[in-house]
Amino acid sequence: MSPASVVEPLSPAKIDMEVLTEDDLALARLGHKQQLRRRFNIWSMLALSLCLLATWEALSTTLIAALLSGGPVSVIYGFLLAWAGTLAQAASLAEISSIYPTAGGQYHWTACLAPPGGKKWLSYVVGWASCGGLIATTASAPFACALQIQGLIGLCNPDYESKTWVVVVSFWGVLLLAGSVNIFGIKLLPAFNYLSCNSPSLFCLWTMHMVYKAIVLMVVTIHIVGFLALFISLLAVAPKNSATAVWATFENNSGWPNDGVAWLLGMLTSCYVFIGYDCAAHMRSILPTPPATSHISLS
Amino acid sequence: MSPYLTVSEEMKHAARDVPRAMISSILINGLLGFIWLIVLLYVSPPLPTLLTFPVPFIGIVSTAYSNLGGTIFVELIIIYTAAAATIGLTSSTSRTVWAFARDKGLPLNPFLSRVNQKWEVPVNAIAVTTFLEMLLGVIYFGNTTAFNAILSLATVAMYLTYFIPIVLMLFYARRQRELVFGPWKLGRMGWVLNLIAVMFTGFFFVLLNFPPVRESP
């Protein structure tokens, strides 16, 4: 019996918080086959979130905007403010995601939390913002990548002049690579299929799981061990600025007349490097036939 | 083992592990990011020197190491991580588009919500989102500040999606008696954290619509 034939999908008008939570569990029982295949442990989820955020790597590319709009002071204290604000934000969303541990993320939570009159249109707004925002977030990573590739070429050939098409072509290249890995190589990410009950071959799954582990291990290692290596070596070899230069220098080169405004606008860098932590929640819906729990009908 | 038991265990884990992963990744990444910023600022040459480099970050690293090999190594790490993050972000974006299409929120929803049975992936959603992202790159041909525009588009849109559920939670759902919390809850701190989050997110949602660096007229 398929879960969908047993329970009709929830429509926003019918969503009631208590009922939904009850429904979630009830439908999870009905849709147990699909649920089982979503097995996902906290370590792979943490590894995924760490690497998606890639905070220090992203800062390396975006630092300059904040430096222009307020200098080191703007960068340091702006980062601390963004970190604190993002923690409050993430804690609030984490609590919501724990109430509704279903696929769909923010637009689904909106449909669940909103008063009856607002469920549908608010959910639409959030859904569209989510799709647009994630598309732009996804585009930002290969863009940073392409700018760094251009810089690397220039570093190796001092006579090289920056060319726009090099950036665009490497941007496209990284995106196409990511798209193909997602289409053809997703079985390399079997955190989602791992321990699947209806898998044809246990051995096959085990092998894929090992490959997956190797990939995750490599990215996480670079993210953390690579960080330590770079941070220690940079501090060891480079001449250092004075503490005042780092902790107490404000300069406004942003073109905005007001220093306070410049400082606040420089926050884009610090806010940007923290967006995307909600991706772990979306990854739950990785499977092709999710149980009816995660459906809300917007039509 | 009873499938019922396994499933409810599974649900419980999801409701607890996703919140934990979200919070820990921000704590860990925030700490690494903060240390990295301080290191970069300590070893950075003055801003005017920095701006002579096409990629200012390379200016910082090459001045600090004064060694080509070391700088190339750092660059490769940054490029590798950004490419790996693109893979994960593509998965996440395509799933969101696919889920929203499945819930009939997007045009072309039968097409976008189709899943390839053999590979078990939403091929159409991946292809369409990749194509749209490639289009975003074209802006760069006309405008070299395109990178900042994409960053602020991404941040503003994501802030809107964080803002609305938290506002609803704070001003509506918390007042409903039938709200049943999951296993990961903030307790009494919930109100406070929601309020801080709403103020922070709302304020920067408005502000980040402005470009950080103003072009001289």
Short mmCIF file of C-alpha atoms in Angstrom, two decimals:
data_model
loop_
_atom_site.label_atom_id
_atom_site.label_comp_id
_atom_site.label_asym_id
_atom_site.label_seq_id
_atom_site.Cartn_x
_atom_site.Cartn_y
_atom_site.Cartn_z
CA MET A 1 0.00 0.00 0.00
CA SER A 2 1.49 3.31 -0.94
CA PRO A 3 1.37 6.03 1.66
CA ALA A 4 -0.14 8.50 -0.76
CA SER A 5 -3.17 6.33 -1.31
CA VAL A 6 -3.82 6.09 2.39
CA VAL A 7 -3.64 9.70 3.41
CA GLU A 8 -4.38 12.63 1.22
CA PRO A 9 -1.66 15.30 1.14
CA LEU A 10 -2.08 18.08 3.64
CA SER A 11 -3.38 21.24 2.20
CA PRO A 12 -2.33 24.50 3.81
CA ALA A 13 -5.89 25.14 4.92
CA LYS A 14 -5.94 21.87 6.79
CA ILE A 15 -2.60 22.25 8.47
CA ASP A 16 -2.90 22.41 12.17
CA MET A 17 0.18 22.27 14.27
CA GLU A 18 -0.85 19.53 16.60
CA VAL A 19 -2.39 17.48 13.84
CA LEU A 20 0.68 17.91 11.69
CA THR A 21 3.01 16.58 14.35
CA GLU A 22 0.72 13.64 14.91
CA ASP A 23 0.43 13.17 11.17
CA ASP A 24 4.15 13.28 10.75
CA LEU A 25 4.65 10.33 13.00
CA ALA A 26 1.66 8.46 11.71
CA LEU A 27 2.65 8.92 8.10
CA ALA A 28 6.21 8.09 8.89
CA ARG A 29 4.98 4.70 9.98
CA LEU A 30 3.00 4.31 6.80
CA GLY A 31 5.84 5.45 4.63
CA HIS A 32 8.46 3.50 6.47
CA LYS A 33 10.21 2.17 3.40
CA GLN A 34 11.01 5.61 2.12
CA GLN A 35 11.86 6.89 5.56
CA LEU A 36 14.38 4.16 6.11
CA ARG A 37 16.22 5.10 3.00
CA ARG A 38 16.76 8.57 4.32
CA ARG A 39 19.15 7.44 6.96
CA PHE A 40 21.56 10.19 7.59
CA ASN A 41 23.84 10.42 10.55
CA ILE A 42 24.82 13.55 12.40
CA TRP A 43 28.43 13.39 11.26
CA SER A 44 27.67 13.39 7.56
CA MET A 45 25.17 16.18 8.15
CA LEU A 46 27.70 18.21 10.11
CA ALA A 47 30.38 17.60 7.48
CA LEU A 48 27.98 18.73 4.78
CA SER A 49 27.02 21.91 6.66
CA LEU A 50 30.62 22.77 7.47
CA CYS A 51 31.71 22.47 3.87
CA LEU A 52 28.65 24.23 2.44
CA LEU A 53 29.24 27.24 4.64
CA ALA A 54 33.02 27.15 4.03
CA THR A 55 33.22 30.32 6.08
CA TRP A 56 36.94 30.99 6.14
CA GLU A 57 37.39 30.10 2.48
CA ALA A 58 34.52 32.40 1.50
CA LEU A 59 35.92 35.20 3.66
CA SER A 60 39.15 35.03 1.72
CA THR A 61 37.34 36.14 -1.42
CA THR A 62 34.85 38.57 0.11
CA LEU A 63 37.04 40.26 2.72
CA ILE A 64 37.93 43.16 0.45
CA ALA A 65 34.41 44.64 0.34
CA ALA A 66 34.33 44.93 4.12
CA LEU A 67 37.86 46.33 4.20
CA LEU A 68 36.79 49.05 1.80
CA SER A 69 33.73 50.01 3.80
CA GLY A 70 35.33 50.43 7.16
CA GLY A 71 38.74 48.88 7.38
CA PRO A 72 39.83 46.26 9.93
CA VAL A 73 37.47 47.49 12.66
CA SER A 74 34.48 46.96 10.41
CA VAL A 75 35.71 43.51 9.46
CA ILE A 76 36.39 42.25 13.00
CA TYR A 77 33.47 43.69 14.95
CA GLY A 78 31.11 43.24 12.02
CA PHE A 79 32.02 39.58 11.89
CA LEU A 80 31.35 39.16 15.61
CA LEU A 81 27.97 40.87 15.26
CA ALA A 82 27.03 38.71 12.27
CA TRP A 83 28.16 35.59 14.11
CA ALA A 84 26.03 36.38 17.15
CA GLY A 85 23.02 37.36 15.04
CA THR A 86 23.32 34.25 12.92
CA LEU A 87 23.48 32.07 16.03
CA ALA A 88 20.20 33.51 17.29
CA GLN A 89 18.73 33.04 13.82
CA ALA A 90 19.97 29.47 13.47
CA ALA A 91 18.84 28.54 16.99
CA SER A 92 15.35 29.83 16.20
CA LEU A 93 15.19 27.94 12.91
CA ALA A 94 16.70 24.84 14.51
CA GLU A 95 13.89 24.80 17.05
CA ILE A 96 11.33 25.11 14.25
CA SER A 97 13.01 22.39 12.22
CA SER A 98 12.82 20.13 15.24
CA ILE A 99 9.06 20.67 15.43
CA TYR A 100 8.60 19.93 11.72
CA PRO A 101 11.37 17.54 10.72
CA THR A 102 10.00 17.22 7.21
CA ALA A 103 11.30 18.15 3.82
CA GLY A 104 10.76 21.52 2.23
CA GLY A 105 12.54 23.73 4.73
CA GLN A 106 11.44 27.30 5.28
CA TYR A 107 8.41 27.42 2.97
CA HIS A 108 7.03 24.33 4.62
CA TRP A 109 7.64 25.69 8.12
CA THR A 110 5.93 28.91 7.05
CA ALA A 111 2.86 26.99 5.91
CA CYS A 112 2.80 25.19 9.25
CA LEU A 113 3.36 28.21 11.49
CA ALA A 114 1.27 30.90 9.78
CA PRO A 115 -2.27 31.78 10.84
CA PRO A 116 -4.88 30.24 8.52
CA GLY A 117 -5.28 33.33 6.34
CA GLY A 118 -1.59 33.64 5.62
CA LYS A 119 -0.52 30.07 5.08
CA LYS A 120 -0.75 29.99 1.32
CA TRP A 121 0.63 33.33 0.21
CA LEU A 122 3.37 33.50 2.82
CA SER A 123 4.45 30.04 1.88
CA TYR A 124 4.59 31.11 -1.77
CA VAL A 125 6.71 34.14 -0.96
CA VAL A 126 9.13 32.12 1.14
CA GLY A 127 9.26 29.30 -1.42
CA TRP A 128 10.16 31.64 -4.25
CA ALA A 129 12.69 33.50 -2.10
CA SER A 130 14.15 30.15 -1.10
CA CYS A 131 14.57 28.97 -4.69
CA GLY A 132 15.97 32.31 -5.84
CA GLY A 133 18.21 32.72 -2.82
CA LEU A 134 19.61 29.22 -3.06
CA ILE A 135 20.25 29.65 -6.78
CA ALA A 136 22.18 32.86 -6.08
CA THR A 137 24.01 31.25 -3.16
CA THR A 138 24.96 28.31 -5.36
CA ALA A 139 26.16 30.70 -8.06
CA SER A 140 28.28 32.64 -5.58
CA ALA A 141 30.58 29.70 -4.75
CA PRO A 142 31.72 28.94 -8.33
CA PHE A 143 31.94 32.69 -8.93
CA ALA A 144 34.42 33.02 -6.07
CA CYS A 145 36.14 29.95 -7.46
CA ALA A 146 36.39 31.52 -10.94
CA LEU A 147 37.78 34.80 -9.55
CA GLN A 148 40.44 32.84 -7.66
CA ILE A 149 41.28 30.78 -10.76
CA GLN A 150 41.77 34.02 -12.69
CA GLY A 151 44.00 35.27 -9.86
CA LEU A 152 45.97 32.03 -9.88
CA ILE A 153 46.61 32.32 -13.63
CA GLY A 154 47.81 35.88 -13.09
CA LEU A 155 50.04 34.75 -10.26
CA CYS A 156 51.75 32.16 -12.42
CA ASN A 157 52.06 34.42 -15.48
CA PRO A 158 52.93 37.97 -14.41
CA ASP A 159 52.29 39.22 -17.97
CA TYR A 160 48.75 37.90 -17.98
CA GLU A 161 45.99 40.46 -18.32
CA SER A 162 42.63 39.77 -16.70
CA LYS A 163 40.04 38.59 -19.17
CA THR A 164 36.33 38.53 -18.47
CA TRP A 165 35.70 35.39 -20.51
CA VAL A 166 38.18 33.38 -18.45
CA VAL A 167 36.13 34.09 -15.34
CA VAL A 168 32.85 33.26 -17.04
CA VAL A 169 34.13 30.06 -18.63
CA SER A 170 35.66 28.77 -15.39
CA PHE A 171 32.44 29.73 -13.59
CA TRP A 172 30.45 27.65 -16.08
CA GLY A 173 32.95 24.82 -15.86
CA VAL A 174 32.61 24.51 -12.08
CA LEU A 175 28.82 24.67 -12.30
CA LEU A 176 28.66 22.01 -15.01
CA LEU A 177 30.98 19.81 -12.98
CA ALA A 178 28.76 20.21 -9.92
CA GLY A 179 25.63 19.53 -11.99
CA SER A 180 27.10 16.36 -13.50
CA VAL A 181 28.31 15.06 -10.18
CA ASN A 182 24.82 15.58 -8.86
CA ILE A 183 23.17 13.80 -11.76
CA PHE A 184 25.57 10.93 -12.38
CA GLY A 185 27.46 10.57 -9.14
CA ILE A 186 24.86 10.96 -6.45
CA LYS A 187 25.29 7.34 -5.55
CA LEU A 188 28.68 8.45 -4.38
CA LEU A 189 26.81 10.27 -1.66
CA PRO A 190 25.10 7.28 -0.18
CA ALA A 191 24.66 8.75 3.23
CA PHE A 192 21.18 8.87 1.81
CA ASN A 193 21.12 5.30 0.54
CA TYR A 194 23.42 3.79 3.08
CA LEU A 195 21.90 0.91 5.00
CA SER A 196 18.99 0.92 2.64
CA CYS A 197 16.75 -2.04 3.26
CA ASN A 198 15.78 -2.58 -0.35
CA SER A 199 19.22 -2.25 -1.87
CA PRO A 200 20.18 -4.86 -4.43
CA SER A 201 23.67 -5.44 -3.14
CA LEU A 202 25.06 -4.77 0.27
CA PHE A 203 28.60 -4.94 -1.00
CA CYS A 204 27.93 -2.27 -3.58
CA LEU A 205 26.53 0.02 -0.91
CA TRP A 206 29.45 -0.60 1.34
CA THR A 207 31.89 0.33 -1.42
CA MET A 208 29.97 3.49 -2.23
CA HIS A 209 29.84 4.39 1.39
CA MET A 210 33.60 4.09 1.63
CA VAL A 211 34.04 6.31 -1.44
CA TYR A 212 31.66 8.82 0.07
CA LYS A 213 33.53 8.73 3.34
CA ALA A 214 36.79 9.35 1.51
CA ILE A 215 35.35 12.41 -0.26
CA VAL A 216 33.82 13.84 2.89
CA LEU A 217 36.97 13.13 4.86
CA MET A 218 39.06 14.96 2.28
CA VAL A 219 36.90 18.08 2.22
CA VAL A 220 36.55 18.18 5.99
CA THR A 221 40.28 17.59 6.42
CA ILE A 222 41.10 20.45 4.12
CA HIS A 223 38.55 22.64 5.83
CA ILE A 224 40.01 22.05 9.29
CA VAL A 225 43.57 20.70 9.03
CA GLY A 226 44.30 22.86 5.99
CA PHE A 227 43.08 25.81 8.00
CA LEU A 228 45.43 25.05 10.88
CA ALA A 229 48.38 24.58 8.54
CA LEU A 230 47.74 27.87 6.76
CA PHE A 231 47.08 29.83 9.89
CA ILE A 232 50.23 28.64 11.62
CA SER A 233 52.46 29.06 8.58
CA LEU A 234 51.10 32.53 7.78
CA LEU A 235 51.71 33.69 11.32
CA ALA A 236 55.16 32.12 11.38
CA VAL A 237 56.60 33.54 8.18
CA ALA A 238 54.91 36.86 7.58
CA PRO A 239 55.82 40.26 9.00
CA LYS A 240 52.98 41.36 11.22
CA ASN A 241 51.08 44.61 11.54
CA SER A 242 50.71 46.29 14.91
CA ALA A 243 47.81 45.38 17.16
CA THR A 244 46.40 48.89 16.73
CA ALA A 245 46.35 48.45 12.98
CA VAL A 246 44.27 45.31 13.37
CA TRP A 247 41.95 46.07 16.27
CA ALA A 248 41.46 49.82 16.11
CA THR A 249 41.75 51.09 12.56
CA PHE A 250 38.70 52.49 10.88
CA GLU A 251 38.87 53.74 7.33
CA ASN A 252 36.03 54.48 4.98
CA ASN A 253 36.86 53.98 1.32
CA SER A 254 33.40 52.87 0.31
CA GLY A 255 32.23 56.02 -1.41
CA TRP A 256 29.40 56.37 1.14
CA PRO A 257 29.71 59.68 2.97
CA ASN A 258 28.60 58.49 6.40
CA ASP A 259 31.01 56.26 8.35
CA GLY A 260 28.26 54.46 10.22
CA VAL A 261 26.43 53.67 7.01
CA ALA A 262 29.66 52.46 5.43
CA TRP A 263 30.32 50.22 8.42
CA LEU A 264 26.86 48.69 8.32
CA LEU A 265 26.99 48.13 4.58
CA GLY A 266 30.32 46.40 5.01
CA MET A 267 28.37 43.78 6.96
CA LEU A 268 27.37 42.11 3.69
CA THR A 269 30.65 40.21 3.75
CA SER A 270 30.09 38.94 7.26
CA CYS A 271 26.43 38.09 6.79
CA TYR A 272 27.05 36.35 3.48
CA VAL A 273 29.62 33.90 4.83
CA PHE A 274 27.03 32.46 7.22
CA ILE A 275 24.07 31.92 4.90
CA GLY A 276 23.25 28.40 3.81
CA TYR A 277 23.35 26.65 7.18
CA ASP A 278 19.79 25.56 6.53
CA CYS A 279 20.94 23.26 3.73
CA ALA A 280 21.15 20.27 6.07
CA ALA A 281 17.39 20.55 6.50
CA HIS A 282 16.72 20.47 2.76
CA MET A 283 18.90 17.45 2.20
CA ARG A 284 16.38 15.31 3.98
CA SER A 285 14.22 15.38 0.92
CA ILE A 286 16.88 13.75 -1.18
CA LEU A 287 14.80 10.74 -2.12
CA PRO A 288 12.59 10.44 -5.15
CA THR A 289 9.42 9.25 -3.45
CA PRO A 290 9.10 10.97 -0.12
CA PRO A 291 6.27 9.97 2.15
CA ALA A 292 3.17 12.08 2.07
CA THR A 293 4.26 13.81 5.26
CA SER A 294 6.35 16.28 3.43
CA HIS A 295 3.69 17.28 0.92
CA ILE A 296 1.81 20.47 1.20
CA SER A 297 -0.30 21.36 -1.75
CA LEU A 298 -0.06 24.95 -2.83
CA SER A 299 -2.44 24.72 -5.71
CA MET B 1 13.36 -5.49 14.64
CA SER B 2 10.01 -3.87 14.22
CA PRO B 3 9.92 -1.40 11.33
CA TYR B 4 7.67 0.82 13.45
CA LEU B 5 10.29 1.22 16.10
CA THR B 6 13.01 1.89 13.55
CA VAL B 7 10.97 4.55 11.86
CA SER B 8 10.12 6.48 14.95
CA GLU B 9 13.77 6.29 15.97
CA GLU B 10 14.65 7.65 12.56
CA MET B 11 12.22 10.54 12.90
CA LYS B 12 13.52 11.37 16.33
CA HIS B 13 17.06 11.43 15.04
CA ALA B 14 16.19 13.76 12.17
CA ALA B 15 14.41 16.12 14.53
CA ARG B 16 17.43 16.26 16.78
CA ASP B 17 20.39 15.91 14.42
CA VAL B 18 19.53 18.60 11.88
CA PRO B 19 19.30 21.31 14.58
CA ARG B 20 22.55 20.08 16.10
CA ALA B 21 24.31 20.11 12.74
CA MET B 22 23.05 23.64 12.04
CA ILE B 23 24.24 25.07 15.34
CA SER B 24 27.58 23.25 15.45
CA SER B 25 28.50 24.20 11.91
CA ILE B 26 27.95 27.86 12.76
CA LEU B 27 29.94 27.63 15.99
CA ILE B 28 32.86 25.81 14.36
CA ASN B 29 32.88 27.84 11.14
CA GLY B 30 32.46 31.11 13.02
CA LEU B 31 35.46 30.30 15.19
CA LEU B 32 37.63 29.31 12.20
CA GLY B 33 36.44 32.37 10.28
CA PHE B 34 37.21 34.73 13.12
CA ILE B 35 40.72 33.38 13.63
CA TRP B 36 41.31 33.51 9.87
CA LEU B 37 40.20 37.15 9.70
CA ILE B 38 42.55 38.16 12.48
CA VAL B 39 45.46 36.33 10.86
CA LEU B 40 44.74 37.93 7.49
CA LEU B 41 44.51 41.39 9.03
CA TYR B 42 47.79 40.91 10.91
CA VAL B 43 49.70 39.92 7.78
CA SER B 44 47.88 42.11 5.24
CA PRO B 45 49.75 44.86 3.40
CA PRO B 46 48.11 48.32 3.45
CA LEU B 47 44.87 48.70 1.52
CA PRO B 48 46.25 50.76 -1.42
CA THR B 49 48.86 48.02 -2.11
CA LEU B 50 46.16 45.40 -1.80
CA LEU B 51 43.99 47.08 -4.40
CA THR B 52 46.73 46.83 -7.02
CA PHE B 53 46.14 43.06 -7.12
CA PRO B 54 43.28 41.77 -9.28
CA VAL B 55 42.36 39.36 -6.45
CA PRO B 56 43.15 41.14 -3.16
CA PHE B 57 43.37 37.88 -1.25
CA ILE B 58 46.29 36.81 -3.44
CA GLY B 59 47.89 40.12 -2.53
CA ILE B 60 47.68 39.25 1.17
CA VAL B 61 48.97 35.71 0.81
CA SER B 62 51.75 36.42 -1.66
CA THR B 63 53.01 39.35 0.43
CA ALA B 64 52.91 37.20 3.54
CA TYR B 65 54.65 34.16 2.09
CA SER B 66 56.79 35.97 -0.47
CA ASN B 67 56.95 32.53 -2.04
CA LEU B 68 55.12 31.47 -5.18
CA GLY B 69 54.68 27.81 -4.24
CA GLY B 70 53.03 28.62 -0.91
CA THR B 71 50.63 31.07 -2.51
CA ILE B 72 49.64 28.59 -5.22
CA PHE B 73 49.00 25.97 -2.54
CA VAL B 74 46.68 28.31 -0.61
CA GLU B 75 44.88 29.23 -3.83
CA LEU B 76 44.34 25.58 -4.71
CA ILE B 77 42.81 24.92 -1.29
CA ILE B 78 40.39 27.82 -1.70
CA ILE B 79 39.47 26.76 -5.25
CA TYR B 80 39.00 23.13 -4.24
CA THR B 81 36.75 23.96 -1.29
CA ALA B 82 34.66 26.39 -3.34
CA ALA B 83 34.17 23.73 -6.03
CA ALA B 84 33.27 21.09 -3.45
CA ALA B 85 30.80 23.50 -1.82
CA THR B 86 29.23 24.06 -5.25
CA ILE B 87 28.48 20.33 -5.49
CA GLY B 88 26.74 20.30 -2.11
CA LEU B 89 24.91 23.55 -2.78
CA THR B 90 23.67 22.20 -6.11
CA SER B 91 22.21 19.16 -4.33
CA SER B 92 20.50 21.32 -1.79
CA THR B 93 19.17 23.88 -4.27
CA SER B 94 17.84 21.29 -6.69
CA ARG B 95 16.05 19.47 -3.85
CA THR B 96 14.40 22.65 -2.70
CA VAL B 97 13.26 23.53 -6.21
CA TRP B 98 12.09 19.97 -6.71
CA ALA B 99 10.18 19.91 -3.40
CA PHE B 100 8.58 23.28 -4.07
CA ALA B 101 7.58 22.15 -7.58
CA ARG B 102 6.15 18.95 -6.14
CA ASP B 103 4.03 21.06 -3.80
CA LYS B 104 2.87 22.98 -6.88
CA GLY B 105 4.57 26.23 -5.95
CA LEU B 106 6.45 26.65 -9.23
CA PRO B 107 5.44 26.83 -12.88
CA LEU B 108 6.25 23.69 -14.92
CA ASN B 109 5.79 21.68 -11.76
CA PRO B 110 5.24 18.27 -13.40
CA PHE B 111 8.50 18.73 -15.28
CA LEU B 112 10.55 20.06 -12.37
CA SER B 113 9.31 17.52 -9.89
CA ARG B 114 10.13 14.52 -12.09
CA VAL B 115 12.67 12.15 -10.67
CA ASN B 116 14.90 9.92 -12.75
CA GLN B 117 14.14 6.39 -11.55
CA LYS B 118 17.49 4.90 -12.51
CA TRP B 119 19.72 7.43 -10.82
CA GLU B 120 17.18 8.37 -8.16
CA VAL B 121 17.87 12.08 -8.59
CA PRO B 122 15.68 15.00 -9.67
CA VAL B 123 17.53 15.42 -12.97
CA ASN B 124 15.28 18.17 -14.35
CA ALA B 125 15.53 20.30 -11.22
CA ILE B 126 19.33 19.95 -11.26
CA ALA B 127 19.54 20.85 -14.95
CA VAL B 128 17.25 23.87 -14.66
CA THR B 129 18.91 25.31 -11.55
CA THR B 130 22.37 24.81 -13.08
CA PHE B 131 21.21 26.59 -16.22
CA LEU B 132 19.80 29.54 -14.25
CA GLU B 133 23.03 29.80 -12.27
CA MET B 134 25.01 29.83 -15.51
CA LEU B 135 22.85 32.72 -16.71
CA LEU B 136 23.73 34.68 -13.56
CA GLY B 137 27.37 34.48 -14.62
CA VAL B 138 26.59 36.32 -17.84
CA ILE B 139 25.98 39.55 -15.87
CA TYR B 140 29.71 39.60 -15.28
CA PHE B 141 30.32 40.40 -18.95
CA GLY B 142 28.77 43.81 -18.53
CA ASN B 143 29.59 44.57 -14.96
CA THR B 144 32.58 43.66 -12.84
CA THR B 145 30.77 44.32 -9.57
CA ALA B 146 28.47 41.43 -10.49
CA PHE B 147 30.02 39.32 -7.76
CA ASN B 148 28.81 41.71 -5.06
CA ALA B 149 25.39 41.84 -6.67
CA ILE B 150 25.11 38.05 -6.49
CA LEU B 151 26.29 38.02 -2.88
CA SER B 152 23.70 40.56 -1.84
CA LEU B 153 20.94 38.87 -3.84
CA ALA B 154 21.77 35.58 -2.13
CA THR B 155 21.96 37.10 1.36
CA VAL B 156 18.82 39.22 1.06
CA ALA B 157 16.71 36.36 -0.31
CA MET B 158 17.95 33.89 2.27
CA TYR B 159 17.37 36.42 5.06
CA LEU B 160 13.76 36.76 3.92
CA THR B 161 13.29 33.00 4.18
CA TYR B 162 14.84 33.00 7.67
CA PHE B 163 12.89 36.07 8.77
CA ILE B 164 9.33 34.97 7.97
CA PRO B 165 9.24 31.63 9.84
CA ILE B 166 10.90 33.19 12.91
CA VAL B 167 8.45 36.12 12.93
CA LEU B 168 5.55 33.69 12.67
CA MET B 169 7.00 31.61 15.46
CA LEU B 170 7.53 34.62 17.73
CA PHE B 171 4.29 36.49 17.15
CA TYR B 172 1.84 33.75 16.31
CA ALA B 173 2.78 30.12 16.85
CA ARG B 174 4.27 30.59 20.33
CA ARG B 175 0.93 31.89 21.49
CA GLN B 176 -0.90 28.81 20.28
CA ARG B 177 -1.51 26.34 23.03
CA GLU B 178 -1.37 23.37 20.70
CA LEU B 179 2.21 24.01 19.60
CA VAL B 180 4.14 20.83 20.37
CA PHE B 181 7.91 21.29 20.46
CA GLY B 182 10.31 18.80 18.97
CA PRO B 183 13.14 17.13 20.88
CA TRP B 184 15.48 20.12 20.25
CA LYS B 185 13.98 23.14 21.95
CA LEU B 186 15.13 26.43 23.36
CA GLY B 187 12.77 26.54 26.32
CA ARG B 188 12.50 29.92 28.00
CA MET B 189 15.32 31.30 25.89
CA GLY B 190 13.13 30.82 22.83
CA TRP B 191 11.38 34.19 23.07
CA VAL B 192 14.61 36.06 23.57
CA LEU B 193 16.50 34.32 20.79
CA ASN B 194 13.56 34.70 18.40
CA LEU B 195 13.36 38.39 19.18
CA ILE B 196 17.10 38.94 18.68
CA ALA B 197 16.94 36.94 15.46
CA VAL B 198 13.97 38.95 14.16
CA MET B 199 15.64 42.27 14.94
CA PHE B 200 18.99 41.25 13.47
CA THR B 201 17.55 39.61 10.35
CA GLY B 202 14.99 42.32 9.69
CA PHE B 203 17.50 45.14 10.07
CA PHE B 204 20.08 43.61 7.78
CA PHE B 205 17.46 42.42 5.33
CA VAL B 206 16.69 46.08 4.61
CA LEU B 207 20.27 47.26 4.78
CA LEU B 208 21.82 44.63 2.56
CA ASN B 209 19.78 45.85 -0.36
CA PHE B 210 22.32 48.68 -0.65
CA PRO B 211 25.67 48.02 -2.31
CA PRO B 212 28.55 48.03 0.20
CA VAL B 213 30.78 50.03 -2.11
CA ARG B 214 29.23 52.96 -3.90
CA GLU B 215 30.39 53.66 -7.42
CA SER B 216 31.62 57.21 -7.71
CA PRO B 217 29.10 59.13 -9.84
#
